[in-house]
Coordinates of C-alpha atoms and ligand atoms in Angstrom, one line a residue:
M6 CA -29.7 -42.3 -35.9
E7 CA -32.7 -43.4 -38.2
Y8 CA -34.5 -40.7 -36.4
I9 CA -34.0 -36.9 -36.1
D10 CA -34.1 -35.7 -32.7
L11 CA -33.7 -31.9 -32.6
R12 CA -35.7 -31.9 -29.0
S13 CA -32.7 -30.9 -27.4
D14 CA -28.8 -31.1 -27.2
T15 CA -29.3 -33.6 -24.1
V16 CA -30.3 -36.6 -26.8
S17 CA -26.9 -36.5 -28.4
H18 CA -25.1 -39.8 -28.2
P19 CA -21.1 -40.2 -27.5
T20 CA -19.2 -40.1 -30.6
V21 CA -17.2 -43.1 -31.7
A22 CA -14.1 -41.7 -30.2
M23 CA -15.9 -41.5 -26.8
R24 CA -16.9 -45.4 -26.8
E25 CA -13.3 -46.1 -27.5
A26 CA -11.9 -44.3 -25.0
M27 CA -14.5 -45.5 -22.4
A28 CA -13.2 -49.2 -23.3
K29 CA -10.0 -48.5 -22.9
A30 CA -10.2 -46.0 -19.8
R31 CA -7.7 -46.5 -16.8
V32 CA -10.0 -46.7 -13.6
G33 CA -9.8 -46.6 -9.8
D34 CA -12.3 -45.8 -6.9
D35 CA -12.8 -42.3 -7.0
V36 CA -13.9 -41.8 -3.5
Y37 CA -10.5 -43.0 -2.9
R38 CA -9.4 -40.1 -5.4
D39 CA -7.7 -43.4 -7.3
D40 CA -9.4 -43.0 -10.6
P41 CA -6.6 -41.4 -12.8
T42 CA -8.9 -40.3 -15.7
V43 CA -11.5 -38.6 -13.4
N44 CA -8.6 -36.8 -11.8
Q45 CA -7.1 -35.8 -15.1
L46 CA -10.5 -34.6 -16.3
E47 CA -11.1 -32.5 -12.8
A48 CA -7.6 -31.0 -13.4
D49 CA -7.7 -29.9 -17.1
A50 CA -11.1 -28.4 -16.7
A51 CA -9.9 -26.3 -13.9
E52 CA -7.0 -25.2 -15.7
I53 CA -9.2 -24.5 -18.9
F54 CA -11.5 -22.2 -16.6
G55 CA -8.7 -20.6 -14.8
M56 CA -10.1 -22.3 -11.4
E57 CA -8.3 -23.8 -8.7
A58 CA -9.7 -27.0 -8.6
A59 CA -13.2 -29.3 -9.9
V60 CA -15.1 -32.0 -9.1
F61 CA -16.8 -34.2 -11.5
V62 CA -20.7 -34.6 -10.4
T63 CA -23.1 -36.8 -12.2
S64 CA -25.7 -33.9 -13.6
G65 CA -25.8 -30.3 -13.7
T66 CA -28.6 -30.2 -11.6
Q67 CA -26.3 -32.3 -8.8
G68 CA -23.3 -29.6 -9.6
N69 CA -25.6 -26.7 -9.2
L70 CA -26.9 -28.1 -5.7
C71 CA -23.6 -29.0 -4.5
A72 CA -22.5 -25.5 -5.1
L73 CA -25.2 -23.8 -3.4
M74 CA -25.0 -26.4 -0.6
S75 CA -21.2 -25.6 -0.1
H76 CA -21.7 -21.8 -0.5
C77 CA -24.7 -21.3 2.0
Q78 CA -26.0 -22.0 5.4
R79 CA -29.4 -23.6 5.8
G80 CA -32.0 -20.4 6.1
D81 CA -29.8 -18.6 3.9
S82 CA -31.1 -16.7 0.6
I83 CA -30.0 -16.7 -2.8
I84 CA -30.9 -14.3 -5.7
V85 CA -31.7 -16.2 -9.4
G86 CA -33.6 -15.3 -12.4
D87 CA -36.9 -16.1 -12.1
L88 CA -36.7 -18.4 -15.4
S89 CA -33.6 -19.6 -14.4
H90 CA -32.8 -23.3 -14.6
I91 CA -31.8 -23.6 -10.8
Y92 CA -35.0 -22.2 -9.8
E93 CA -37.5 -23.5 -12.3
F94 CA -36.2 -27.0 -13.6
E95 CA -34.3 -28.6 -10.4
Q96 CA -37.3 -29.2 -8.5
G97 CA -36.3 -26.8 -5.8
G98 CA -33.9 -28.8 -4.7
M99 CA -32.1 -25.8 -2.9
A100 CA -35.0 -25.8 -0.9
Q101 CA -36.2 -29.3 -0.6
I102 CA -32.7 -30.5 0.3
G103 CA -30.4 -27.5 1.3
G104 CA -32.8 -25.4 3.3
I105 CA -32.2 -22.4 0.9
L106 CA -34.5 -19.8 0.2
P107 CA -34.2 -18.4 -3.3
R108 CA -35.4 -14.8 -4.0
T109 CA -36.3 -14.1 -7.7
V110 CA -35.7 -11.2 -10.0
P111 CA -36.7 -10.9 -13.5
V112 CA -34.8 -12.6 -16.7
Q113 CA -34.2 -9.9 -19.3
A114 CA -34.9 -10.9 -22.7
D115 CA -31.1 -11.2 -23.1
G116 CA -30.7 -13.8 -20.3
T117 CA -29.0 -11.1 -18.0
L118 CA -30.4 -9.7 -14.6
C119 CA -30.5 -5.8 -13.8
L120 CA -28.1 -4.7 -11.4
D121 CA -30.8 -2.7 -10.1
D122 CA -33.1 -5.8 -9.4
I123 CA -30.3 -7.3 -7.8
E124 CA -29.4 -4.9 -5.3
K125 CA -33.1 -4.2 -4.5
A126 CA -33.3 -8.2 -3.7
I127 CA -30.5 -7.9 -1.3
Y128 CA -32.2 -8.4 2.2
P129 CA -31.1 -5.7 4.7
D130 CA -29.1 -6.9 7.7
D131 CA -32.1 -7.3 9.9
E132 CA -33.2 -10.3 12.2
H133 CA -36.5 -10.5 10.5
K134 CA -34.5 -11.6 7.4
P135 CA -32.6 -14.4 5.9
V136 CA -29.0 -13.3 5.0
T137 CA -28.5 -12.9 1.2
R138 CA -25.4 -15.0 0.3
L139 CA -25.4 -15.5 -3.5
I140 CA -26.0 -14.3 -6.8
G141 CA -26.7 -17.0 -9.9
L142 CA -26.4 -16.3 -13.5
E143 CA -26.6 -18.8 -16.3
N144 CA -25.1 -18.9 -19.5
T145 CA -26.2 -19.4 -22.2
H146 CA -29.6 -18.9 -20.7
N147 CA -31.9 -21.9 -21.5
A148 CA -35.3 -20.2 -21.2
A149 CA -34.1 -16.7 -23.0
G150 CA -33.7 -19.4 -26.0
G151 CA -29.9 -20.0 -25.6
M152 CA -28.7 -16.4 -25.0
P153 CA -24.8 -16.3 -24.5
I154 CA -24.0 -13.8 -21.5
S155 CA -21.0 -11.9 -22.3
A156 CA -17.7 -11.5 -20.4
A157 CA -18.1 -7.7 -19.7
Y158 CA -21.9 -8.4 -18.4
T159 CA -20.6 -11.3 -16.1
T160 CA -17.5 -8.9 -14.9
A161 CA -19.8 -6.6 -14.0
V162 CA -21.9 -8.9 -11.8
A163 CA -19.0 -10.2 -10.4
E164 CA -17.5 -6.5 -9.4
F165 CA -21.0 -6.2 -8.1
A166 CA -21.2 -9.2 -6.0
R167 CA -17.7 -8.6 -4.5
N168 CA -18.5 -4.9 -3.4
K169 CA -21.8 -6.5 -1.5
G170 CA -19.8 -9.4 -0.2
L171 CA -22.0 -11.8 -1.9
I172 CA -20.7 -15.0 -3.8
L173 CA -21.0 -15.3 -7.5
H174 CA -22.0 -18.6 -9.0
I175 CA -22.7 -19.2 -12.7
D176 CA -24.5 -22.3 -14.0
G177 CA -22.6 -22.5 -17.2
A178 CA -24.6 -25.6 -18.4
R179 CA -23.7 -24.5 -22.1
I180 CA -21.0 -21.9 -21.3
F181 CA -18.7 -23.3 -23.8
N182 CA -21.5 -22.5 -26.4
A183 CA -21.5 -19.3 -25.0
A184 CA -17.6 -19.1 -25.5
A185 CA -18.2 -20.0 -29.3
A186 CA -20.6 -17.5 -29.8
Y187 CA -18.3 -14.6 -28.5
G188 CA -15.1 -16.3 -30.0
V189 CA -13.8 -15.8 -26.4
D190 CA -11.8 -18.4 -24.1
V191 CA -14.1 -19.6 -21.6
K192 CA -11.6 -18.2 -18.8
E193 CA -13.2 -14.5 -19.4
L194 CA -16.6 -15.9 -19.3
A195 CA -16.2 -17.1 -15.7
A196 CA -13.6 -14.5 -14.5
G197 CA -14.6 -13.2 -11.1
A198 CA -17.0 -16.2 -10.4
H199 CA -16.5 -18.0 -7.3
S200 CA -17.9 -21.1 -8.6
V201 CA -19.0 -22.3 -12.2
T202 CA -20.6 -25.6 -13.3
F203 CA -20.5 -26.6 -17.4
C204 CA -22.5 -30.0 -18.6
L205 CA -20.3 -32.7 -20.6
S206 CA -23.3 -34.0 -22.2
K207 CA -25.2 -31.8 -24.0
G208 CA -23.6 -30.4 -27.0
L209 CA -20.0 -31.8 -25.8
C210 CA -22.0 -35.3 -26.9
A211 CA -20.5 -37.1 -23.3
P212 CA -23.0 -39.8 -22.2
A213 CA -23.2 -38.2 -18.6
G214 CA -21.8 -35.7 -16.0
S215 CA -20.8 -32.3 -15.1
I216 CA -18.1 -30.4 -13.6
L217 CA -18.0 -27.9 -11.0
M218 CA -15.0 -25.8 -10.3
G219 CA -14.2 -23.0 -7.5
S220 CA -11.5 -22.8 -4.9
H221 CA -9.7 -25.8 -3.2
D222 CA -11.5 -25.3 -0.1
F223 CA -15.0 -24.7 -1.7
I224 CA -14.4 -27.8 -4.0
R225 CA -13.5 -30.1 -0.9
R226 CA -16.9 -28.8 0.6
A227 CA -18.6 -29.7 -2.6
R228 CA -17.1 -33.1 -2.5
R229 CA -18.8 -33.8 1.0
A230 CA -22.2 -32.3 -0.5
R231 CA -21.7 -34.8 -3.3
K232 CA -21.1 -37.5 -1.2
A233 CA -24.3 -36.6 1.1
L234 CA -26.3 -36.4 -2.6
G235 CA -25.3 -39.9 -3.5
G236 CA -23.1 -38.2 -6.4
S237 CA -19.8 -40.2 -5.4
L238 CA -19.1 -42.8 -8.2
R239 CA -16.2 -45.7 -8.0
Q240 CA -14.6 -46.3 -11.4
A241 CA -16.2 -43.2 -13.0
G242 CA -13.1 -43.1 -15.2
I243 CA -15.2 -44.7 -17.8
L244 CA -17.6 -41.6 -17.8
A245 CA -14.7 -39.2 -17.6
A246 CA -12.7 -40.7 -20.7
A247 CA -15.5 -39.7 -22.7
G248 CA -15.7 -36.4 -20.7
L249 CA -12.1 -35.8 -21.6
I250 CA -13.1 -36.2 -25.5
A251 CA -15.7 -33.6 -24.7
L252 CA -13.6 -31.3 -23.0
H253 CA -10.6 -31.0 -25.5
E254 CA -12.1 -32.0 -28.9
M255 CA -16.1 -31.3 -28.8
K256 CA -15.8 -27.7 -27.1
D257 CA -13.8 -26.5 -30.3
R258 CA -16.7 -27.5 -32.8
L259 CA -19.5 -26.2 -31.3
H260 CA -19.9 -23.0 -33.7
E261 CA -20.7 -25.9 -36.3
D262 CA -24.2 -26.3 -34.3
H263 CA -24.7 -22.7 -34.2
E264 CA -23.9 -22.7 -38.0
H265 CA -26.2 -25.4 -38.5
A266 CA -29.1 -23.6 -36.0
M267 CA -28.8 -20.5 -38.4
L268 CA -29.4 -22.7 -41.5
L269 CA -32.4 -24.5 -39.8
A270 CA -34.1 -20.9 -39.3
E271 CA -33.0 -19.6 -42.5
G272 CA -34.6 -22.4 -44.5
L273 CA -37.7 -22.6 -42.1
S274 CA -38.1 -19.0 -42.4
E275 CA -39.0 -19.6 -46.2
I276 CA -42.3 -21.7 -45.2
P277 CA -45.4 -19.7 -45.2
D278 CA -47.2 -20.2 -41.6
I279 CA -43.5 -20.6 -40.0
N280 CA -42.3 -17.5 -37.5
I281 CA -38.9 -17.8 -36.2
E282 CA -39.4 -16.5 -32.8
S283 CA -35.4 -16.4 -31.9
Q284 CA -32.2 -18.2 -33.0
N285 CA -29.3 -17.8 -30.7
T286 CA -26.2 -20.7 -30.2
N287 CA -27.6 -23.9 -31.0
F288 CA -31.5 -23.0 -30.0
V289 CA -34.2 -22.0 -32.8
V290 CA -37.7 -21.3 -31.4
F291 CA -40.5 -20.7 -34.0
S292 CA -44.2 -20.4 -33.8
L293 CA -47.1 -21.2 -36.7
S294 CA -49.1 -18.6 -38.0
Q295 CA -53.1 -18.6 -37.0
R296 CA -53.6 -19.7 -40.6
A297 CA -51.5 -22.7 -40.3
K298 CA -53.6 -26.0 -40.9
L299 CA -52.1 -27.6 -37.7
S300 CA -52.0 -26.7 -34.2
V301 CA -48.2 -27.1 -32.7
D302 CA -49.1 -30.3 -30.9
A303 CA -50.9 -32.0 -34.1
F304 CA -47.9 -30.4 -36.2
V305 CA -45.4 -32.0 -33.9
G306 CA -47.1 -35.1 -33.5
S307 CA -47.3 -35.2 -37.7
L308 CA -43.5 -34.9 -38.0
R309 CA -42.7 -37.7 -35.5
A310 CA -45.5 -40.2 -37.1
E311 CA -44.5 -39.4 -40.9
Y312 CA -41.2 -38.6 -40.8
N313 CA -39.4 -39.8 -37.3
I314 CA -38.6 -36.1 -36.7
F315 CA -38.7 -34.9 -32.9
M316 CA -39.2 -31.7 -31.7
S317 CA -40.2 -30.0 -28.7
P318 CA -43.5 -28.3 -28.0
Y319 CA -43.5 -25.7 -25.7
S320 CA -45.5 -22.8 -23.9
R321 CA -44.8 -19.8 -22.0
G322 CA -48.1 -18.2 -22.8
E323 CA -47.8 -18.6 -26.6
K324 CA -47.2 -22.2 -27.8
H325 CA -43.9 -22.8 -29.6
V326 CA -41.9 -25.2 -31.1
R327 CA -38.0 -25.6 -30.0
M328 CA -35.2 -27.4 -31.4
R329 CA -31.7 -27.6 -30.5
T330 CA -28.9 -28.6 -32.9
H331 CA -25.9 -30.9 -32.1
Y332 CA -23.2 -33.1 -33.4
W333 CA -25.7 -35.4 -35.0
I334 CA -27.7 -32.9 -37.0
D335 CA -25.6 -32.0 -40.2
K336 CA -26.5 -30.0 -43.2
K337 CA -28.0 -33.0 -44.8
V338 CA -30.5 -33.6 -41.7
I339 CA -31.2 -30.0 -42.0
E340 CA -32.4 -30.2 -45.8
K341 CA -34.5 -33.0 -44.6
V342 CA -36.3 -31.2 -41.8
V343 CA -36.9 -28.1 -43.7
A344 CA -38.5 -30.3 -46.6
A345 CA -40.7 -32.4 -43.9
V346 CA -42.1 -29.4 -42.3
S347 CA -42.8 -27.8 -45.5
S348 CA -44.7 -30.8 -46.8
V349 CA -46.6 -31.3 -43.4
L350 CA -47.6 -27.7 -43.4
S351 CA -48.8 -27.7 -46.9
Ligands
LIG409 C1 -29.3 -28.8 -18.7 C2 -29.1 -27.7 -17.8 C3 -28.7 -27.9 -16.2 C4 -28.3 -29.3 -15.6 O1 -29.3 -30.3 -16.1 P1 -29.1 -31.8 -16.0 O2 -29.8 -32.7 -16.9 O3 -29.1 -32.1 -14.5 O4 -27.6 -32.0 -16.4 C5 -28.4 -27.0 -15.7 N1 -28.8 -25.7 -16.2 C6 -29.0 -25.4 -17.3 C7 -28.9 -23.9 -17.8 C8 -29.5 -26.5 -18.4 O5 -29.6 -26.1 -19.5

């Protein structure tokens, strides 16, 4: 890439090996379940997560919506974090399309939800109230700055959900980053959940696609929801071929992205006027000091115009700059970024 794109890991391009595998992929009509490459990807994903079955979906958003529509009746309510991706960044699809009412609880700084808050958000059995059906967790937590959520916490929520007769869904868009951060198997992070989604794109570099997993019966219903949402593809093996490389090879190198994010944070922290706000997994968030000669927007604009370096300004109250490392960001790139930031601020 002749530009350096740190806005997100979603910008990662497929690798050379992925492009070759895509060109050679064996395909069939996946709506007839005839695509051998999709079938293999689904079977392998289910096995890696210790789940009964899996379905390939076009995006994480579609996977989450298929999951909620398959677990819930119209009019049901679900408990999710007030900063969760499902609630904040999926256009309210659950309500708009699924007729599902979200009830939010505060996301803690570590990306978790307090069990006390969850308990208070469960509606009583009262005909005035919707039926509470499900708890949604997110791992890693996007709005909490890429916070990885531990197996111990997830297991505690799973047990709580079971005791209350609720379903646990995990939006695990970056769950392999959490597995890398804790040095555990994703099976442990998924244990006790009724369904889990993860993204093949983002840090895993596939051009598109996510996987939704759960029981056989749940996945059968999720396939129906996927069809209604327009997500049933035909020769999807072209995409699944890249997905297989994401699943079998790319997931094992995510610790490199985390090391690079750490290096980036270290390098930037030496620059006067840069305050590192957080660095978790492959995320780095920083702010500019009040004395800085540029506003956040002018700073991001100069990096882009002068150095072809892209970062995301974003604000939740204070204005911050967000970066995410990925496969195409190596140590040399990081040195260039640190030098460029230093020069636009001096
Ligand atoms: C990216 C992301 C999704 C899904 O995004 P798509 O762009 O629809 O694939 C869902 N949840 C989280 C936490 C994400 O970061």
